[in-house]
Every structure is written in C-alpha cells, then in structure tokens.
mmCIF file of C-alpha atoms in Angstrom:
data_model
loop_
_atom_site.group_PDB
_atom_site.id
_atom_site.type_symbol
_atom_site.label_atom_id
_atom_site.label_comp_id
_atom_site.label_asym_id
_atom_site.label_seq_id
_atom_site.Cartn_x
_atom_site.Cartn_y
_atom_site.Cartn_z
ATOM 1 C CA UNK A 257 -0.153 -11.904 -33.299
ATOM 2 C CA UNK A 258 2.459 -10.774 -31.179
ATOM 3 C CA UNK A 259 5.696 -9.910 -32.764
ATOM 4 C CA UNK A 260 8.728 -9.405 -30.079
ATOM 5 C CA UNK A 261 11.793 -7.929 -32.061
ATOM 6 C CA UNK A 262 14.795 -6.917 -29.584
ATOM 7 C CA UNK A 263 15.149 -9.936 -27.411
ATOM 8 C CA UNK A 264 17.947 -12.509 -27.532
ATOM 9 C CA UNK A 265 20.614 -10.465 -24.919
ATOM 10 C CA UNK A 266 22.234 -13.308 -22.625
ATOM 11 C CA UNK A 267 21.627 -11.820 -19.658
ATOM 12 C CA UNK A 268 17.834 -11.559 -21.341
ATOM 13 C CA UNK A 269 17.017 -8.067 -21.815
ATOM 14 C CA UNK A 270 15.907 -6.570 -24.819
ATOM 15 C CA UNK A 271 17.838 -4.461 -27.406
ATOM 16 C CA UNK A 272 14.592 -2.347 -27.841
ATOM 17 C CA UNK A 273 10.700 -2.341 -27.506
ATOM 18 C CA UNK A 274 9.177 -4.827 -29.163
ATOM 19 C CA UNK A 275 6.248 -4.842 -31.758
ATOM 20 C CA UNK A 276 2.785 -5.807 -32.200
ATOM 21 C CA UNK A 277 0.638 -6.018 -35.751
ATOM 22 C CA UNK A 278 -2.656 -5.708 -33.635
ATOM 23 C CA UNK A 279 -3.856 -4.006 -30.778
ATOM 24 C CA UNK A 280 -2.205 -4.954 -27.426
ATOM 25 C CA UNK A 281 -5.627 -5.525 -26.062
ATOM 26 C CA UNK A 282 -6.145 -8.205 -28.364
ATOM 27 C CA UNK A 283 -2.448 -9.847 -28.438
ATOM 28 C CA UNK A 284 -3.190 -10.506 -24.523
ATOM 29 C CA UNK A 285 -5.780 -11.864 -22.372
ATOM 30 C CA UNK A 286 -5.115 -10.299 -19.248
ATOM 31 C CA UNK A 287 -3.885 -6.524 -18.708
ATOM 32 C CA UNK A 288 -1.882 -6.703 -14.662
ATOM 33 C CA UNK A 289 -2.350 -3.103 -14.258
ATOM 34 C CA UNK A 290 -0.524 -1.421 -11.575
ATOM 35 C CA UNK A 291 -2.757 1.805 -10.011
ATOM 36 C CA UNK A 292 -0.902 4.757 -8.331
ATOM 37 C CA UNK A 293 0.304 6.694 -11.649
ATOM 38 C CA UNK A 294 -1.125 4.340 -14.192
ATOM 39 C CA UNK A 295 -4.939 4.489 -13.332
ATOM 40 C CA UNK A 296 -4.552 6.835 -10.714
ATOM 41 C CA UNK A 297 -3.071 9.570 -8.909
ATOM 42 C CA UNK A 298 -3.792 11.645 -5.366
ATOM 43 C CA UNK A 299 -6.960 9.929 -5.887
ATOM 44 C CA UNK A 300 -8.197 11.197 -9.291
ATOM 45 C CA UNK A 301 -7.714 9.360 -12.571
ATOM 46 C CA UNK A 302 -5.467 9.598 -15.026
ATOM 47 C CA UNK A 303 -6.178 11.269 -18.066
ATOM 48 C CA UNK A 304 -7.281 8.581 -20.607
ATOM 49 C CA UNK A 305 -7.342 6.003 -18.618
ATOM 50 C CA UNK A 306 -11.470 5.895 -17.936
ATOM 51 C CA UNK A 307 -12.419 5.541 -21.341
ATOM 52 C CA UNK A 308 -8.941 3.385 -22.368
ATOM 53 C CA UNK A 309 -10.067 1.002 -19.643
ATOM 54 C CA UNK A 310 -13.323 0.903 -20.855
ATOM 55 C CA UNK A 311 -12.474 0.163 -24.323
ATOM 56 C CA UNK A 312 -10.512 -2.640 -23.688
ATOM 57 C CA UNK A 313 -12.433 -4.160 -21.436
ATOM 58 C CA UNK A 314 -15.902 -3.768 -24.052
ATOM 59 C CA UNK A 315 -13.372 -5.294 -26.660
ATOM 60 C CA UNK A 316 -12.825 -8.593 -24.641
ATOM 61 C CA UNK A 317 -9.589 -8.078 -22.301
ATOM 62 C CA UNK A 318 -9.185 -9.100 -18.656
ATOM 63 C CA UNK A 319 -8.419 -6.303 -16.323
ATOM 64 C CA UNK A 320 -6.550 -7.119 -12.705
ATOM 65 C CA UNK A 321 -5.358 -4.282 -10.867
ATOM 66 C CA UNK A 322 -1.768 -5.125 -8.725
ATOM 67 C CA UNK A 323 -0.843 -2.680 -6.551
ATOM 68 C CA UNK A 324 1.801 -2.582 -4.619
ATOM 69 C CA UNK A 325 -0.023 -0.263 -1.723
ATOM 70 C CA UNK A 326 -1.321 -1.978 1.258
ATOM 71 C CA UNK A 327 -3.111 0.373 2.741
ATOM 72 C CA UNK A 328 -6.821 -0.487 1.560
ATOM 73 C CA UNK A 329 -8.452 -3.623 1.194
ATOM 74 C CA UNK A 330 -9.110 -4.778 -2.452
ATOM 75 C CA UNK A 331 -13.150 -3.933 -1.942
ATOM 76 C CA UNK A 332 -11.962 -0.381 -1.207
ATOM 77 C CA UNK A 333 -10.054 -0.317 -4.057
ATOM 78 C CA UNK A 334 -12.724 -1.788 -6.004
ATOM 79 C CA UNK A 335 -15.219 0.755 -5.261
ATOM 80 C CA UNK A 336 -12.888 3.364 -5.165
ATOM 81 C CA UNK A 337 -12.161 2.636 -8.735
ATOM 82 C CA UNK A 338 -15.926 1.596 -10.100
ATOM 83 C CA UNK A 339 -16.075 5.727 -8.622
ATOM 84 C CA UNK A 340 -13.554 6.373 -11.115
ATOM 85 C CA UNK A 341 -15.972 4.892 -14.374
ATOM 86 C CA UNK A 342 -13.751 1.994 -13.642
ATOM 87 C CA UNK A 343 -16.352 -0.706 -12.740
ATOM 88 C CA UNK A 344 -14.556 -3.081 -10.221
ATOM 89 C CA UNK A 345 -15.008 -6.000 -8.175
ATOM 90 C CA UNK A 346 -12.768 -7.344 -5.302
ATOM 91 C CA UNK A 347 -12.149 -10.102 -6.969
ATOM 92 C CA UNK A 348 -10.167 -8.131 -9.598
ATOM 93 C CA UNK A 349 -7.698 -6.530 -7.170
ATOM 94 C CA UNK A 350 -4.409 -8.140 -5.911
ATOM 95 C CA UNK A 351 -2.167 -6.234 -3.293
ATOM 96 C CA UNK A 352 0.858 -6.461 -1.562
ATOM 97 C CA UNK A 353 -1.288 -7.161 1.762
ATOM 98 C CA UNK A 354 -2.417 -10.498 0.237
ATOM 99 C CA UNK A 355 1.034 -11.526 -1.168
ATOM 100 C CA UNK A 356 2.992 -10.981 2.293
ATOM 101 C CA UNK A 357 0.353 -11.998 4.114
ATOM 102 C CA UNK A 358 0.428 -15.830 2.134
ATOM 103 C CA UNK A 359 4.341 -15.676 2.937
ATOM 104 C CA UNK A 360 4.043 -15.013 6.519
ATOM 105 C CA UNK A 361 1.423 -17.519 6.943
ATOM 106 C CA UNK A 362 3.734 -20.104 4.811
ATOM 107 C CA UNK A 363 6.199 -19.493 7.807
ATOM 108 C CA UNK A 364 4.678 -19.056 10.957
ATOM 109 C CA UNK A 365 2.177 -21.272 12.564
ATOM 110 C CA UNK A 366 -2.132 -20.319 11.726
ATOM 111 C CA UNK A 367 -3.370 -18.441 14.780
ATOM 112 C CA UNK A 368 0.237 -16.758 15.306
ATOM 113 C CA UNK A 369 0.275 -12.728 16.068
ATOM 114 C CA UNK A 370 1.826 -10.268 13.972
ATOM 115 C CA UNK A 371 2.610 -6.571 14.866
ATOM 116 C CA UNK A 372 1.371 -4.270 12.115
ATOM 117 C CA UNK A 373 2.295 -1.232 10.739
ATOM 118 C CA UNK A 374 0.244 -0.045 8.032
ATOM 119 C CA UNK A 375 -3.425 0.036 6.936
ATOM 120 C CA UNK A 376 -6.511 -1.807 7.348
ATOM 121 C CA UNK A 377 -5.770 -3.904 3.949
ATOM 122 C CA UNK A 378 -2.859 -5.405 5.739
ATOM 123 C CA UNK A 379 -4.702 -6.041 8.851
ATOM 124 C CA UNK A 380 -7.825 -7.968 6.651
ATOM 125 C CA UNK A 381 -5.009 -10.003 4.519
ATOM 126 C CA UNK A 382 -3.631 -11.432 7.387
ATOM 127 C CA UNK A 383 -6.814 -12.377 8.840
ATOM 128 C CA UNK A 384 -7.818 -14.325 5.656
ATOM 129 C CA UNK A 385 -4.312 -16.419 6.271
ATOM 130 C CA UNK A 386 -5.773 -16.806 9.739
ATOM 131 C CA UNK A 387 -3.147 -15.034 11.626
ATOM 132 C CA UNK A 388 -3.609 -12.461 14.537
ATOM 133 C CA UNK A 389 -3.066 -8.617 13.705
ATOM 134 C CA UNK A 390 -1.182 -6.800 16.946
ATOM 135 C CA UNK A 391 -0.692 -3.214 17.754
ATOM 136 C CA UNK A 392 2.383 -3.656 20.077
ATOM 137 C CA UNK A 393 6.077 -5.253 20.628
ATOM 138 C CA UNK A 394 5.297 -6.278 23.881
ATOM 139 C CA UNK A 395 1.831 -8.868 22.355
ATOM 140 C CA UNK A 396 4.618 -11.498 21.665
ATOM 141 C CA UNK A 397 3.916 -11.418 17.686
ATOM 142 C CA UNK A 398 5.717 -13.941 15.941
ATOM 143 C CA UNK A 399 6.736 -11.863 13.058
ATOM 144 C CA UNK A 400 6.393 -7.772 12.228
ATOM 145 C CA UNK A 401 5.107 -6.517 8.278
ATOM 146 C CA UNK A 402 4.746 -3.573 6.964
ATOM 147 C CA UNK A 403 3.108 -1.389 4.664
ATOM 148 C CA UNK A 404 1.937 1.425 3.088
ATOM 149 C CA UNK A 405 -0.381 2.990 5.913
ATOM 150 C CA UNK A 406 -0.712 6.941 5.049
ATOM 151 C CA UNK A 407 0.519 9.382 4.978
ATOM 152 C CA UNK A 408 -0.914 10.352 8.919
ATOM 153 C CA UNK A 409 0.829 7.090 10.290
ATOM 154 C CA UNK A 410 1.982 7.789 13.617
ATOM 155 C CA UNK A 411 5.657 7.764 14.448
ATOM 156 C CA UNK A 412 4.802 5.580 17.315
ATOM 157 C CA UNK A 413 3.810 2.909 15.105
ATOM 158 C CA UNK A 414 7.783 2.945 13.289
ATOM 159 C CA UNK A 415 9.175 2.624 17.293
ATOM 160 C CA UNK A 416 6.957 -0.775 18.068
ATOM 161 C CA UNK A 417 8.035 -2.205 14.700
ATOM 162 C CA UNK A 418 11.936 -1.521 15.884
ATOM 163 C CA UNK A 419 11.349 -2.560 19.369
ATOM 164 C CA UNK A 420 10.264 -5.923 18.017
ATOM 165 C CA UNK A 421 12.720 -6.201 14.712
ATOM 166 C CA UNK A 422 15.814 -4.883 17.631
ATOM 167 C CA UNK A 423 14.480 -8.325 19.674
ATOM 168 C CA UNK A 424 14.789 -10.847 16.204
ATOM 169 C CA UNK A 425 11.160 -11.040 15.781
ATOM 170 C CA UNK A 426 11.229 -11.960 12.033
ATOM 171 C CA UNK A 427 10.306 -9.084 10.133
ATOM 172 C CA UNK A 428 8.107 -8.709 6.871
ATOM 173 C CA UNK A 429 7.456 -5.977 4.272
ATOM 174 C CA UNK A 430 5.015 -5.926 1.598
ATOM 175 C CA UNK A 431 7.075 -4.178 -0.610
ATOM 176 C CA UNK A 432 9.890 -1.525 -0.571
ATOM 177 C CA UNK A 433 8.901 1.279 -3.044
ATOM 178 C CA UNK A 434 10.695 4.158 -2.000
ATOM 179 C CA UNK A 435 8.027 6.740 -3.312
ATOM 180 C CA UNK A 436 4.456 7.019 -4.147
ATOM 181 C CA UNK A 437 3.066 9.600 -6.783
ATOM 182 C CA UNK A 438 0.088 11.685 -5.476
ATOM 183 C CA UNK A 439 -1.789 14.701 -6.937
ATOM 184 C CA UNK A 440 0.817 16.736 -5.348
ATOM 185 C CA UNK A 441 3.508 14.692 -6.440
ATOM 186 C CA UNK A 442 6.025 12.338 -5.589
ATOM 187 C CA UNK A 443 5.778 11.685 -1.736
ATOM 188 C CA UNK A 444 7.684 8.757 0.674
ATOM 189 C CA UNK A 445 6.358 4.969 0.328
ATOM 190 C CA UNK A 446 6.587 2.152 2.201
ATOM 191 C CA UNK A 447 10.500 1.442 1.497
ATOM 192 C CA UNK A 448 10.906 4.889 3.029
ATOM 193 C CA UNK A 449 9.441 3.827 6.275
ATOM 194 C CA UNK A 450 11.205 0.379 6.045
ATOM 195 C CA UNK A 451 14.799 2.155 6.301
ATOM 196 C CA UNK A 452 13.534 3.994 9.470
ATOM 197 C CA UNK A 453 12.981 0.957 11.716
ATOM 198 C CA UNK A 454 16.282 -0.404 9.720
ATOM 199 C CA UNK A 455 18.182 2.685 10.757
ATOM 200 C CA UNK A 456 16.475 2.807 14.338
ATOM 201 C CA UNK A 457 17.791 -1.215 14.329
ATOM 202 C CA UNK A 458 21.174 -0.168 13.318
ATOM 203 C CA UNK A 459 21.148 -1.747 9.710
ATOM 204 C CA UNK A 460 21.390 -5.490 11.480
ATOM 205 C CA UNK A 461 18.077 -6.787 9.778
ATOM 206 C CA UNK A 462 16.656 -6.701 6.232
ATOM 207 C CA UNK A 463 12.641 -7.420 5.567
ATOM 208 C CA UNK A 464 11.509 -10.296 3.822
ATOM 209 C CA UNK A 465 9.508 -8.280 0.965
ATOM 210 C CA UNK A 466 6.782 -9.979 -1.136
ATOM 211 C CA UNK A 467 5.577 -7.078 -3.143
ATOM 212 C CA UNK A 468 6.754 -6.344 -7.083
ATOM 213 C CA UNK A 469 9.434 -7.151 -7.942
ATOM 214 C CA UNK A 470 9.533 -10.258 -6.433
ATOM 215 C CA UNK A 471 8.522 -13.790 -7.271
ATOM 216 C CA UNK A 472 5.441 -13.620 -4.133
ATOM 217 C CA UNK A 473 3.885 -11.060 -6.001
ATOM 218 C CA UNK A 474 3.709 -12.837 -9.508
ATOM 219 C CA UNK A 475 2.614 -16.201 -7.824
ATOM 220 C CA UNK A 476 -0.181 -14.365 -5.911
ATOM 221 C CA UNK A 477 -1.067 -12.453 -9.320
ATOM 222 C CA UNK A 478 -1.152 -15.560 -11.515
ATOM 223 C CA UNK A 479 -2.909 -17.601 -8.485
ATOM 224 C CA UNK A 480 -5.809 -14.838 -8.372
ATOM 225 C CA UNK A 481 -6.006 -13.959 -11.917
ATOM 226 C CA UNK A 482 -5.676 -17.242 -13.785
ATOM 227 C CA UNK A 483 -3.701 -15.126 -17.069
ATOM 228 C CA UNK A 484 -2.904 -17.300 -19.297
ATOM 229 C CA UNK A 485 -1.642 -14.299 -21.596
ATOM 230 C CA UNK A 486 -0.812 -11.725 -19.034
ATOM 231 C CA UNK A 487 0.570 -7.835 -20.100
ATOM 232 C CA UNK A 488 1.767 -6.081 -16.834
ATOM 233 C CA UNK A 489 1.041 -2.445 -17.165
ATOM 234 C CA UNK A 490 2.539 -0.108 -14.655
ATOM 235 C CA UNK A 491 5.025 3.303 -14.554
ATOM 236 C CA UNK A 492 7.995 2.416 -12.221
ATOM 237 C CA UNK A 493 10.944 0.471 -13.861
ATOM 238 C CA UNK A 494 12.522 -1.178 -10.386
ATOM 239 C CA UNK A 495 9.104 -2.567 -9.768
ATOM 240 C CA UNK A 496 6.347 -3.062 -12.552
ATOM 241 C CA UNK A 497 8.518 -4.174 -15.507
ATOM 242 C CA UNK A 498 11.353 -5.606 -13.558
ATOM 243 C CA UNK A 499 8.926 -7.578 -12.198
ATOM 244 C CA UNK A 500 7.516 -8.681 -15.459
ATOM 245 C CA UNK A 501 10.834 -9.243 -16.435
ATOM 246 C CA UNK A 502 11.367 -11.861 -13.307
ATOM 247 C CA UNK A 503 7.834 -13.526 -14.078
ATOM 248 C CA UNK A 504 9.173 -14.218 -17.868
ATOM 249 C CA UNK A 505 6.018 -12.209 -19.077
ATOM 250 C CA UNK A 506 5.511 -9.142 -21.401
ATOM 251 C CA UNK A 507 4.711 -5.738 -19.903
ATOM 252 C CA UNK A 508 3.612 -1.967 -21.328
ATOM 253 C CA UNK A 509 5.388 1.216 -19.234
ATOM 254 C CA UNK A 510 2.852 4.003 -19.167
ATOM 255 C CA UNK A 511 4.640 7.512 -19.204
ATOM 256 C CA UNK A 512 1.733 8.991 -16.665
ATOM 257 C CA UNK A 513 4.005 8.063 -13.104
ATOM 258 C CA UNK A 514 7.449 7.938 -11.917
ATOM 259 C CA UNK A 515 9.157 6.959 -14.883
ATOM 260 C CA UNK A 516 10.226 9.756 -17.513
ATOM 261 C CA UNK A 517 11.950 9.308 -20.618
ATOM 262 C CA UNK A 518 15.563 9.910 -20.086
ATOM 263 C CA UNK A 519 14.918 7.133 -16.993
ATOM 264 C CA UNK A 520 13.656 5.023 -19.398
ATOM 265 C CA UNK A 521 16.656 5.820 -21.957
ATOM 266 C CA UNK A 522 19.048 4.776 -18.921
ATOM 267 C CA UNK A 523 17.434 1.126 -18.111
ATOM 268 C CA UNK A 524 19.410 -1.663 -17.380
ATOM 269 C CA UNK A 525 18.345 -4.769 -18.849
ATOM 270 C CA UNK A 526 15.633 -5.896 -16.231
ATOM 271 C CA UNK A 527 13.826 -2.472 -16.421
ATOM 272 C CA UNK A 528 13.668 -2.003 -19.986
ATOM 273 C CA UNK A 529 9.566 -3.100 -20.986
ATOM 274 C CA UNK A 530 8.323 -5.041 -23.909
ATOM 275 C CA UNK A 531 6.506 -1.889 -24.965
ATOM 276 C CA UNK A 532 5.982 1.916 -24.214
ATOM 277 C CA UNK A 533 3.150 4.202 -24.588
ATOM 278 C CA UNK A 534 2.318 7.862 -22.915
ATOM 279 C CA UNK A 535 -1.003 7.020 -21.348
ATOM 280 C CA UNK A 536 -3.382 3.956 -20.800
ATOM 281 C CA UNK A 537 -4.537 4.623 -24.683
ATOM 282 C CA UNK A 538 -1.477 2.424 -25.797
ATOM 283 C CA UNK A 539 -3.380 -0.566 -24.858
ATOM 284 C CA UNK A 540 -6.166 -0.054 -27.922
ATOM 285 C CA UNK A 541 -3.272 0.312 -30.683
ATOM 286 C CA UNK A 542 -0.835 -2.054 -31.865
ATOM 287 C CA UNK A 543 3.183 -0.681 -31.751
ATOM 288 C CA UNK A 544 5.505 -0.235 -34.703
ATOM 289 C CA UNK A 545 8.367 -2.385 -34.516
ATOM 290 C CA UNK A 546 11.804 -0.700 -34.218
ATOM 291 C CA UNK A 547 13.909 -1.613 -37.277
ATOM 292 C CA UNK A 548 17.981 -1.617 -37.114
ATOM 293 C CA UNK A 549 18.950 0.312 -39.568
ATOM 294 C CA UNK A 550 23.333 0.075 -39.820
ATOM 295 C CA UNK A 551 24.285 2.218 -37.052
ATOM 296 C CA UNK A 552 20.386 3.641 -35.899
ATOM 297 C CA UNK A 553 16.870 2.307 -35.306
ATOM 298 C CA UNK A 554 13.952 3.406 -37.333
ATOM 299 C CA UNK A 555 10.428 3.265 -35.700
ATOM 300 C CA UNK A 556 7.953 5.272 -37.914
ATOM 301 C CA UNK A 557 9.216 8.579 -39.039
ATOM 302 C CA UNK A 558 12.148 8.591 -36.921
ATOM 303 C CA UNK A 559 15.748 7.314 -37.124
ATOM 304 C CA UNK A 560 18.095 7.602 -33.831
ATOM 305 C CA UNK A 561 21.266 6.799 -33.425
ATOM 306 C CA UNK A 562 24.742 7.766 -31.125
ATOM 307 C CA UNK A 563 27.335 10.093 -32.223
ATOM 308 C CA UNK A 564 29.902 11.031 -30.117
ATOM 309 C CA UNK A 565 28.254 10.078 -26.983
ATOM 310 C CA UNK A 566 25.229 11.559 -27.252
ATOM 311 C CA UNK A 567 21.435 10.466 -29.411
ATOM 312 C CA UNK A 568 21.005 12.078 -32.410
ATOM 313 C CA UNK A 569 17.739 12.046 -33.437
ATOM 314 C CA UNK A 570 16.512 12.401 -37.283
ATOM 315 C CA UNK A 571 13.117 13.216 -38.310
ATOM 316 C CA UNK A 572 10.201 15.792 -38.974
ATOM 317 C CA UNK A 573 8.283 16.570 -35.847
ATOM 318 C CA UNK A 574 5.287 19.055 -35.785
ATOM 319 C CA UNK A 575 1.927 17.944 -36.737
ATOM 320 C CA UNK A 576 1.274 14.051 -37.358
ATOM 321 C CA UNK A 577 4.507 13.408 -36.134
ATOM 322 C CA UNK A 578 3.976 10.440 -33.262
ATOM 323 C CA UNK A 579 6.363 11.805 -30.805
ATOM 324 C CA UNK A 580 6.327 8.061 -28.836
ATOM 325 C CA UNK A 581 7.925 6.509 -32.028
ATOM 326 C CA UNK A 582 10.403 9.149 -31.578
ATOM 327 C CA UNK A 583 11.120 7.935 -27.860
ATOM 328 C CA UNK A 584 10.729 3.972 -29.067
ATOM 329 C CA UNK A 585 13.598 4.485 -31.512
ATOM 330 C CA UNK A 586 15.585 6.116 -29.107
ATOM 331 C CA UNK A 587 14.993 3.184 -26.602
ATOM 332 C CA UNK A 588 16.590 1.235 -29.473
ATOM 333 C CA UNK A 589 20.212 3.095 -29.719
ATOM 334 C CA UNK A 590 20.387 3.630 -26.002
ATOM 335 C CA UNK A 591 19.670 0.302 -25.017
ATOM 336 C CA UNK A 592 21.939 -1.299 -27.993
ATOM 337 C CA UNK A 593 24.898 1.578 -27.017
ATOM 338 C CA UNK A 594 24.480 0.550 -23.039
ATOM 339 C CA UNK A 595 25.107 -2.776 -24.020
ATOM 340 C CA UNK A 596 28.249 -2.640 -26.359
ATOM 341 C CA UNK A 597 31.284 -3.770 -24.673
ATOM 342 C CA UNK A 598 32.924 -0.712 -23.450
ATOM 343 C CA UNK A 599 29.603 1.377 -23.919
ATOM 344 C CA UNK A 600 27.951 3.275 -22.010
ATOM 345 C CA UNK A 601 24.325 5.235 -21.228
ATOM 346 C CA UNK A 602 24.872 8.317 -24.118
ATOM 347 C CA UNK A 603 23.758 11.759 -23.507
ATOM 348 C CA UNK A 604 19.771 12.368 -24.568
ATOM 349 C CA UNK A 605 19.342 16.294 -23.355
ATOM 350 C CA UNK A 606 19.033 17.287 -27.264
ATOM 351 C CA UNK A 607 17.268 14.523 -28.084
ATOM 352 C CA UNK A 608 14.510 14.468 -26.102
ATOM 353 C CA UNK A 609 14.451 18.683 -26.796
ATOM 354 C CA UNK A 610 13.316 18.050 -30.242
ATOM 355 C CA UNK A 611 10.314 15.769 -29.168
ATOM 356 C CA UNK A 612 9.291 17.403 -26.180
ATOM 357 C CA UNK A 613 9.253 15.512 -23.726
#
C-alpha cells in the first residue's frame, strides 16, 4: 500500500515527499522511466541502474522508457539499452518523435509534408502518422518540427526551419528541454535550438511542443503503455515530475541528472515529486514517511527545520546514517517554509554541508 502524506496544498502540490510501507516496485505497476541521466548518460549507464532495473523487472514491474530525445527511433533505443543489460523491445519505448508526430498529424491533412530538423526517430514517427518528411523551406511543407538531432546538426538545417517558420508555416517541437546531460556533462538540447530559429524569426512565433511536460506526452505514454498504476521516474523537475504532476500521477526524482539537491529544496509546487531517491535503487525499497514534528519534519534519524532563514538540520551522520532521509526531511521544511504566506525559499548551504551532498 501506498501511503501519500504531504498532499492537500490548493494549488495541489505537496508539503513534502510522500511515503510508502512497501517497495515502490510493488506499490506500482508501471515504472515511466525517463533515460538521459536516469538510465543513462553520454551513452553509458548509470551506476545502479542495470541491476535496479533488473530487479524490478524479475519482481513483477512494468518498465516503459519516455524520453524526451527524438533523435533515435524507439528500436534504437531498444537495442541500445538491451546493450546496456537492459533487455528492451520497441514496444517499450515512447519518444517525443511519436507524441508530436500524432499532434501534427491530428492537424494537418495524411500525406501532408513536413520540414524536419532533427534525427531519424523524428523522420520514422512521422511516417507512421503517414505524413511526408522534407529537407527544405522551399518543398511547400505544411508544418516544420523539431528535435533533438545531435550534437553534429548542421547550422543549415536551423536556417530552413526559419525560412519556413519567417513564412507562417505552422511550426512544431517535440519538446523544449534546454539541456541534455552527457558523459561530459551538461550540453544544449532541443529548446536550445528552438530559440535559434525563434531569434532568427524575431520572437514572432512560439512552437507547438508535445514533449514532457505537456498533456501530448502523457496521452501518448498512457496510449502505448496501458499503466494502470504508473510511477514516472526521471531527473529534471520542469519536465519529468512536472509532468507527472499535470498527468495527476505519482513520480520518483532520481539524483543521477540535472537535478541537485538545493534545486530540489527550491521547487515550486509542480516540480516537487511524490518521492526522492539518489539512484535507480530507490525503486526496490519502500520510503519513510516525513513526520511534522511542531516547527520541523522528522524522516528517520533526522529532524530539519528553518531558523532565521536558513535549514537547520539535526541529526548524527557518519556510518548508517541514510543521508537521503536527511535530504527528504529537508524537502519537508523547505517546501512547508516556501509556502507560508510571506515565506520564502530559506538558505540550505549548511545544511546540505553536513550530509554531503
């Protein structure tokens, strides 16, 4: 059983993570896991995620990986993954290639042409929604997308996408993700090379976008997956959990991606995730619940609390201390301090000193 403890804020965000008595593998059916930083990264797989994977998959859960990258088709992905130790089909992976490419084709005539920028995943989505993939303005498309296509995509490509946006050819993104970690870090995504054909257009146009956060994504997720019980799992808060949070369903953040802690500290109500966990590992445990406790949270051998401003931050750490209850109770005066009337995000540089992170 499931327990949720922090919910109930009118604008529905939570107070602080949640709780569950069993393992998170068992409390849900299907596990929506997001890949760049949460499986993977530059390639390689994250530590613990092989054998987490693995685990919860041998004990009976669903995997679906949603990515928001366009750039391969979901057989790539599959195999890239089964690689990994990861065994995958296609049928397990949803992109952002299949979600835009449904909304285009829900808006422009089967057989039409659309100019693309970005991979071959986009071009083989769009040709599953019947619809023509173009190379240039001037092959009268009936609507431009892009997405993620590499990080060797030619400038060219940016210049025929603004040629045709500049002429009011309706314009398409699969999703708008500023960033994109690799194994040499955090490089530019697909939002970074929507702004350059909407600076090249002179800000007069804005994308329709279909990847997470938004409601194309979830419908294409739930249409391919069938979840009756879904968990999103993913590392960015602007994408993965606010995009649980728009879907209504529960979701774990993974510290292995974009996200750190004091991020996480700062979320507005939208970002802030059902549960939290360092690595892929937190799907075979259950999660303490965090207890208010007068003016602090407890979650396992930790109490936190504001003073002053800042998280203060009670406790023994050192060996057999779990540092992530540390962060969960902190999670629980942050988000309960950001929320007062009058309050505010409080300082966490001390805080997050004494457990590391």
């Amino acid at each position: 059983m499931t327990v949720r403890s922090g919910q109930g804020q009118a604008d529905g965000g939570r107070t602080r993570p949640g709780g569950s008595a069993v393992a998170l593998s068992e409390a849900y059916d299907t596990a929506l896991l997001d890949l760049d930083g949460v499986v993977y990264a530059g390639g390689e797989a994250v530590p613990h995620a092989v054998a987490a994977l693995g685990a919860a998959r041998d004990g009976g859960m669903h995997l679906a990986y949603v990515t928001n990258n366009a750039l391969r088709t979901p057989g790539e992905v599959a195999e890239h993954l089964t690689e990994l130790g990861v065994p995958a089909e296609a049928g397990d992976v949803v992109t952002s290639a299949q979600a835009v490419a449904r909304l285009i084709a829900d808006e422009v005539p089967e057989g039409s042409r659309v100019l693309v920028v970005g991979g071959e995943g986009l071009r083989v989505a769009l040709r599953e929604r019947g619809l023509v993939p173009v190379e240039s303005a001037d092959d009268d498309p009936a609507a431009v997308v892009q997405g993620y296509g590499g990080p060797g995509m030619p400038w060219a490509r940016f210049a025929e996408a603004a040629y045709a946006v500049g002429r009011g050819v309706p314009w398409y993104a699969s999703n708008t993700d500023l960033t994109i970690p690799g194994a040499r870090g955090i490089g530019p995504g697909n939002g970074a090379a929507v702004e350059v054909v909407r600076i090249a257009t002179g800000h007069r146009a804005e994308p329709k976008v279909a990847g997470k956060p938004l409601p194309p994504m979830h419908r294409e997720t739930v249409l391919r997956t069938g979840a009756e019980r879904p968990l999103v799992v993913g590392d960015r808060l602007d994408t993965d959990i606010e995009g649980a949070f728009n879907g209504g369903v529960d979701s774990l953040l993974v510290l292995t991606g974009v996200t750190d802690v004091a991020q996480l500290l700062a979320a507005v109500p939208a970002h802030r995730p059902t549960y939290v966990a360092a690595d892929l590992r937190g799907l075979l445990t259950g999660q303490p619940e965090v207890v208010a406790d007068g003016d602090g949270f407890l979650c396992g051998g930790w109490r936190a609390s504001v003073r002053g401003g800042e998280l203060v931050l009670d406790g023994v750490p050192g060996e057999g201390a779990d540092v992530m209850d540390g962060v969960r109770a902190l999670c629980g005066a942050a988000w309960s301090e950001a929320d007062r009337p009058g309050g505010g995000v409080p300082e966490a540089v001390k805080a997050l000193a004494l457990l590391g992170v």
